[in-house]
PDB file of C-alpha atoms and ligand atoms in Angstrom:
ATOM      1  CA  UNK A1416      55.165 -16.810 -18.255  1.00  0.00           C
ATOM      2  CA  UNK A1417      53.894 -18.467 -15.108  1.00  0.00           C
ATOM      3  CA  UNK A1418      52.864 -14.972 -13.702  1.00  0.00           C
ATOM      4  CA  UNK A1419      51.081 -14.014 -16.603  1.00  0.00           C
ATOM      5  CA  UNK A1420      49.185 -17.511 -16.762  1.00  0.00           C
ATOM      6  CA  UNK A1421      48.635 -16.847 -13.136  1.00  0.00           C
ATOM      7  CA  UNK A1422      46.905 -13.634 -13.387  1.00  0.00           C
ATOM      8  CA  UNK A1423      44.502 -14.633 -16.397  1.00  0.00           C
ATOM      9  CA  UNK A1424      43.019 -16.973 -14.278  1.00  0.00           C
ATOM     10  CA  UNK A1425      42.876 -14.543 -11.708  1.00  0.00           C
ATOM     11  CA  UNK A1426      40.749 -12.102 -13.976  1.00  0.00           C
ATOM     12  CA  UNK A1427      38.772 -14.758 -15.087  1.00  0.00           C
ATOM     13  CA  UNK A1428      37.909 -15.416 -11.454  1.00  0.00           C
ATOM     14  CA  UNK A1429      37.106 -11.791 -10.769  1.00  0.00           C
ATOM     15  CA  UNK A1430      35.312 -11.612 -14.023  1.00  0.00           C
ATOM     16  CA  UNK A1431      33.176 -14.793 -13.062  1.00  0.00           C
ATOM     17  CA  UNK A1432      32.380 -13.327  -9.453  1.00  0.00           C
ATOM     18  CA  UNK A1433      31.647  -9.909 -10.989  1.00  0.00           C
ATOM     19  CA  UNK A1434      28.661 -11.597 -13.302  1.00  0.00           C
ATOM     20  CA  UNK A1435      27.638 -14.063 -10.731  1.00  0.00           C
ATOM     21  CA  UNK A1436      27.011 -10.858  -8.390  1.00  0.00           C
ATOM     22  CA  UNK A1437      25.317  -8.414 -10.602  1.00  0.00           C
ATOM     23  CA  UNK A1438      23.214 -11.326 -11.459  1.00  0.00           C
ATOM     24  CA  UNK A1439      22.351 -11.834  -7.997  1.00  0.00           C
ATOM     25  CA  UNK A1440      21.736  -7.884  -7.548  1.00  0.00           C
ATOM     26  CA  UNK A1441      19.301  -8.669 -10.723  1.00  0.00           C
ATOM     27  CA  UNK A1442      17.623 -11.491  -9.673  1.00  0.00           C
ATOM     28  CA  UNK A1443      16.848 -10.080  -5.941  1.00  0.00           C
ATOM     29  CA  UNK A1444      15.610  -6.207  -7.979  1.00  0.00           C
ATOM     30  CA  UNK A1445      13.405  -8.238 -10.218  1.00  0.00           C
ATOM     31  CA  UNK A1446      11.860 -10.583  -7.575  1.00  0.00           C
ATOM     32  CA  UNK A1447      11.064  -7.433  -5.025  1.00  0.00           C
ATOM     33  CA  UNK A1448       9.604  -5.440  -7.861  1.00  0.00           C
ATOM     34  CA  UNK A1449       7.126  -8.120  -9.015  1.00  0.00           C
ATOM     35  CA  UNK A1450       6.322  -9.646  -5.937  1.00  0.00           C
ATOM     36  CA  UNK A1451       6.608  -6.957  -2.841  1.00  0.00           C
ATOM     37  CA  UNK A1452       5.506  -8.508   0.348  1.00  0.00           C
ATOM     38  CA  UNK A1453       4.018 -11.399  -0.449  1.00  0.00           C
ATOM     39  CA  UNK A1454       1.636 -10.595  -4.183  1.00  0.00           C
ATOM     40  CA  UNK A1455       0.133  -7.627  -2.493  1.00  0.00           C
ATOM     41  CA  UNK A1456      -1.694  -5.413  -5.253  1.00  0.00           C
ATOM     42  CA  UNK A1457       0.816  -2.528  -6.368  1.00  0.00           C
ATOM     43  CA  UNK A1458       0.317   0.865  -7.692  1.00  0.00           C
ATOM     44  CA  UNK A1459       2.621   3.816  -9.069  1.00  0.00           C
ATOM     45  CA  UNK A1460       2.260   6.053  -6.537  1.00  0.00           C
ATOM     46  CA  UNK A1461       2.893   9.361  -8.318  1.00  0.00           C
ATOM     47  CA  UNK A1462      -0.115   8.150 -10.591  1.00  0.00           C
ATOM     48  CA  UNK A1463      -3.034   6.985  -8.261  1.00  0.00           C
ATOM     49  CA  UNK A1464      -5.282   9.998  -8.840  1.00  0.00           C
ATOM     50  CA  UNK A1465      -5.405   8.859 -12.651  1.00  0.00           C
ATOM     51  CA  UNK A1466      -5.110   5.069 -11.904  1.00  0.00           C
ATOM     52  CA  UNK A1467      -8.545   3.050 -11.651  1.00  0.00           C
ATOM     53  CA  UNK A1468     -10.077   2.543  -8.724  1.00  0.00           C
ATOM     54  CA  UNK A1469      -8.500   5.673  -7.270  1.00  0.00           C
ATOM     55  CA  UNK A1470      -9.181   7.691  -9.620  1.00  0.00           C
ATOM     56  CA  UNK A1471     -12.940   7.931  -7.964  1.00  0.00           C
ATOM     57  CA  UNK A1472     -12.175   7.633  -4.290  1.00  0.00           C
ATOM     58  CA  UNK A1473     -15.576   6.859  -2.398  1.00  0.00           C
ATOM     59  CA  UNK A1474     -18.324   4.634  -2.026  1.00  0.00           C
ATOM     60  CA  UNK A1475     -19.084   1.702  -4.917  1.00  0.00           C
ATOM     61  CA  UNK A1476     -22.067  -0.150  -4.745  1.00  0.00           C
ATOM     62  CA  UNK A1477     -20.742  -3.336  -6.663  1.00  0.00           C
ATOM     63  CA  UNK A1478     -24.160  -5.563  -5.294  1.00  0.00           C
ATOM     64  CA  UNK A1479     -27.026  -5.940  -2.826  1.00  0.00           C
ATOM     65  CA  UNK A1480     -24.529  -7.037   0.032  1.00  0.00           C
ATOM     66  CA  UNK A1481     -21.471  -5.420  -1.696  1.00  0.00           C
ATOM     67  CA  UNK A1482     -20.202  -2.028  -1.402  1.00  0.00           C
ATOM     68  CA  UNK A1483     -16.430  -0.915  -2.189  1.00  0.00           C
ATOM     69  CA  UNK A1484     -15.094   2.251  -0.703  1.00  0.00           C
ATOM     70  CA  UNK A1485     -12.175   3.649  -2.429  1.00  0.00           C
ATOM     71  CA  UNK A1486      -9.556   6.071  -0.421  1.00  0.00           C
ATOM     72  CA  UNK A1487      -6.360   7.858  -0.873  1.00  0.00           C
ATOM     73  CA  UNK A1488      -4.724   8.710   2.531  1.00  0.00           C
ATOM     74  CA  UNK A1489      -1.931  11.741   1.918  1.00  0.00           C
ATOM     75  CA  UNK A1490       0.147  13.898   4.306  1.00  0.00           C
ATOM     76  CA  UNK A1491      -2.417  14.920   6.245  1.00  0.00           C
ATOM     77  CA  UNK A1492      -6.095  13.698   5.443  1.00  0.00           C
ATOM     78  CA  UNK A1493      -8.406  10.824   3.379  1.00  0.00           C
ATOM     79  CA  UNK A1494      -9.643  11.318   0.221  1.00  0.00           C
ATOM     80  CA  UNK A1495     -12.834  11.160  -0.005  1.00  0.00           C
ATOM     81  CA  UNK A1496     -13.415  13.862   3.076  1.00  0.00           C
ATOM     82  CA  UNK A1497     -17.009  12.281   3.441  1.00  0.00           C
ATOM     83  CA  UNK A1498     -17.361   8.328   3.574  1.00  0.00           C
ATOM     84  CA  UNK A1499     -20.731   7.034   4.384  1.00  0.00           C
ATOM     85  CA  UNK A1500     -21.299   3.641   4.204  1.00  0.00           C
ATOM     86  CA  UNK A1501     -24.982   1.432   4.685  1.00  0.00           C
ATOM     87  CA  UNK A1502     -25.075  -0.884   7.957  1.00  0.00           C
ATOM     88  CA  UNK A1503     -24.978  -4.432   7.803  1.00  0.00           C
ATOM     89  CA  UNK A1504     -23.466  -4.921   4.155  1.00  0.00           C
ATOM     90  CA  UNK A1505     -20.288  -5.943   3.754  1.00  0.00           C
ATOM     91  CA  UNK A1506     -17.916  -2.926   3.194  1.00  0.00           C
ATOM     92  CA  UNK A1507     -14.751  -3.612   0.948  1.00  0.00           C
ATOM     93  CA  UNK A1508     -11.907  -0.812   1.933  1.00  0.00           C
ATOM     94  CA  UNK A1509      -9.211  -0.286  -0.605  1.00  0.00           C
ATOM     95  CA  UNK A1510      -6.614   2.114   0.321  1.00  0.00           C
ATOM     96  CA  UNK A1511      -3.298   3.360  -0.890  1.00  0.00           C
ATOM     97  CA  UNK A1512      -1.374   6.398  -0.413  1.00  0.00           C
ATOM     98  CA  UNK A1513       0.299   8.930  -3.009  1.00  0.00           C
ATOM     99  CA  UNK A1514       3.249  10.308  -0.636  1.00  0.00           C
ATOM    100  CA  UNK A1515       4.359   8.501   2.939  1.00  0.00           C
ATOM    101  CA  UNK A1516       3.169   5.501   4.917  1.00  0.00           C
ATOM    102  CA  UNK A1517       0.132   6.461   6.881  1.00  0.00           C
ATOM    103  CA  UNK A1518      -2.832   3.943   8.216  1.00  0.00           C
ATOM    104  CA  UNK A1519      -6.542   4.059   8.227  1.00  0.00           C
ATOM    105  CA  UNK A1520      -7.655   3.309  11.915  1.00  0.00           C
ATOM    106  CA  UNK A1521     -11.117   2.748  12.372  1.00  0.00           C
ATOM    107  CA  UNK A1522     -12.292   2.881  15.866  1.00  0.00           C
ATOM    108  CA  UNK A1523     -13.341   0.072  18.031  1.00  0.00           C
ATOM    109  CA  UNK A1524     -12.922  -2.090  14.399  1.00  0.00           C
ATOM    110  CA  UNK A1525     -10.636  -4.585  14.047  1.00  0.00           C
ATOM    111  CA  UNK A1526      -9.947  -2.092  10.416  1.00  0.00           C
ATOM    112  CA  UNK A1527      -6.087  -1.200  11.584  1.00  0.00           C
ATOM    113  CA  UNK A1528      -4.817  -1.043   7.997  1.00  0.00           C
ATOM    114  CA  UNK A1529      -1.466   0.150   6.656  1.00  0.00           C
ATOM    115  CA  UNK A1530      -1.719   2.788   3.781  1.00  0.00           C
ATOM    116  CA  UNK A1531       2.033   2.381   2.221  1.00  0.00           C
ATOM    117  CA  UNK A1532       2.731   4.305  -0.890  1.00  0.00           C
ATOM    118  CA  UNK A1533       2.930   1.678  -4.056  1.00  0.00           C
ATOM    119  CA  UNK A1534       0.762  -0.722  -1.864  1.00  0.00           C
ATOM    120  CA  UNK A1535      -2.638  -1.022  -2.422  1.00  0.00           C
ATOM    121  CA  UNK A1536      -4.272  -2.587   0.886  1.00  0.00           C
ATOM    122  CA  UNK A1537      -7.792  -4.514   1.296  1.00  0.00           C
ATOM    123  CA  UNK A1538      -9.754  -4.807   4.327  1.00  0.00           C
ATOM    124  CA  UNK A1539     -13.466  -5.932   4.341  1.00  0.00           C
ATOM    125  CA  UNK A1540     -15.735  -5.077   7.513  1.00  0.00           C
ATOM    126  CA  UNK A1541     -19.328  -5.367   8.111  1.00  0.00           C
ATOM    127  CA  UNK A1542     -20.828  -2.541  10.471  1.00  0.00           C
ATOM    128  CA  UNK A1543     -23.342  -3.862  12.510  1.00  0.00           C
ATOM    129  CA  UNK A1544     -24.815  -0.431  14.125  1.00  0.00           C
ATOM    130  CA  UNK A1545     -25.578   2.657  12.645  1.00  0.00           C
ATOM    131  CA  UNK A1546     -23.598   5.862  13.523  1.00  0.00           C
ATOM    132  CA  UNK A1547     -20.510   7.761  12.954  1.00  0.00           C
ATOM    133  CA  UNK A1548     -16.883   6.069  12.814  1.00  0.00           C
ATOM    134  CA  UNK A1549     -13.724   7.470  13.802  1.00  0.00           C
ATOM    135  CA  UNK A1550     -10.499   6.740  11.496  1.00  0.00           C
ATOM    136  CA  UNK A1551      -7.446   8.264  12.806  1.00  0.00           C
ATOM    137  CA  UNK A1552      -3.811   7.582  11.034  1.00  0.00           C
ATOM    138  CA  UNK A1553      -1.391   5.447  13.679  1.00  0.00           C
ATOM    139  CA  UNK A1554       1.862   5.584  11.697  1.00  0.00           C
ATOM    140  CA  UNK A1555       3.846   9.369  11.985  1.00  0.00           C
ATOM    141  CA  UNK A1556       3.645  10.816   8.974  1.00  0.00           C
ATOM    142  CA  UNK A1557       4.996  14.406   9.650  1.00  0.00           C
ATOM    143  CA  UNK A1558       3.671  17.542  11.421  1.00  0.00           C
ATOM    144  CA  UNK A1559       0.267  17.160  10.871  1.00  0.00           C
ATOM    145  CA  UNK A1560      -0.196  13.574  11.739  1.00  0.00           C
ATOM    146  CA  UNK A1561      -2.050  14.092  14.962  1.00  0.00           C
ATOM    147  CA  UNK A1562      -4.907  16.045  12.992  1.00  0.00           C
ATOM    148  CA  UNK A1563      -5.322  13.486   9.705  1.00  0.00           C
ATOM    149  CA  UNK A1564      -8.973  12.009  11.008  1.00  0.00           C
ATOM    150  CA  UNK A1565     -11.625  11.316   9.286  1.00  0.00           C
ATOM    151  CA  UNK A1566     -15.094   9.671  10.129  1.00  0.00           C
ATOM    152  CA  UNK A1567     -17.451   7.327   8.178  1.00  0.00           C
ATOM    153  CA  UNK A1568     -21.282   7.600   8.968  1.00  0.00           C
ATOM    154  CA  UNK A1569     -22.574   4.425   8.680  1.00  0.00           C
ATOM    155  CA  UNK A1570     -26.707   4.626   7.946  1.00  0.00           C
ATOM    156  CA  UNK A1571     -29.584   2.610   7.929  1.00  0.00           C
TER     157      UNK A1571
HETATM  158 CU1  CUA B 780      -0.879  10.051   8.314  1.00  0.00          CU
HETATM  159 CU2  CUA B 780       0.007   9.840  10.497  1.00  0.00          CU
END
């Protein structure tokens, strides 16, 4: 009798750890899905070519001093292939990607931006000379990392 008494409480202790862990396992899935690294914005990223803003990648005036550029960075290039941007407004970049992590590097800019897949990642920059802009990716992203490039022509 004392065995059997014994080994109820010892499922009830099992039991009890079982719940207390799966809730754990639930609490940690829920909080990483809703808040992943720190409230960035997030995106589905088997859907960004039909999710708004990506589903028009390139320039956006959105005022006088305010222009948006939307890009999708994918194994191995930037969508839009042409950015230009005006000189000395500020230039909002919004980036995400729809397959690996890549980054959108512009040159002699302090714009050194991740572009994770499910991320969407902000960056505003104000270019104070005319001229043409290289972006290169940083992070490997495969065989054709070395060629993704792209430039922005920044006019008057
Ligand atoms: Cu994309 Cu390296």
């Amino acid at each position: 009798m004392h065995f059997h008494k014994f080994e109820k409480i010892w499922l009830g202790f099992g039991i009890l750890s079982l719940l207390l862990f799966l809730s754990i396992i639930g609490v940690t899935a829920f909080a990483f899905n809703h808040q992943p690294s720190g409230g960035l914005e997030t995106i589905d990223p088997e859907k960004v070519h039909e999710t708004a803003p990506f589903d028009n990648p390139g320039t956006h005036k959105i005022n006088d001093d305010t222009y948006e550029v939307i890009i999708v960075a994918k194994a191995f290039g930037y969508e839009p292939p042409e950015i230009k941007v005006p000189v000395g407004k500020k230039i909002i970049f919004k980036v995400t990607s729809t397959d690996v992590t890549h980054s959108f590097s512009i040159i002699n800019t302090n714009v050194n931006m991740m572009v994770v897949p499910g991320q969407i990642n902000t960056k505003e920059y104000t270019f104070d000379k005319p001229g043409e802009y290289l972006v290169i990716c940083n992070e490997y992203c495969g065989t054709g990392h070395h060629f993704m490039k792209t430039t922005i022509e920044v006019i008057e």
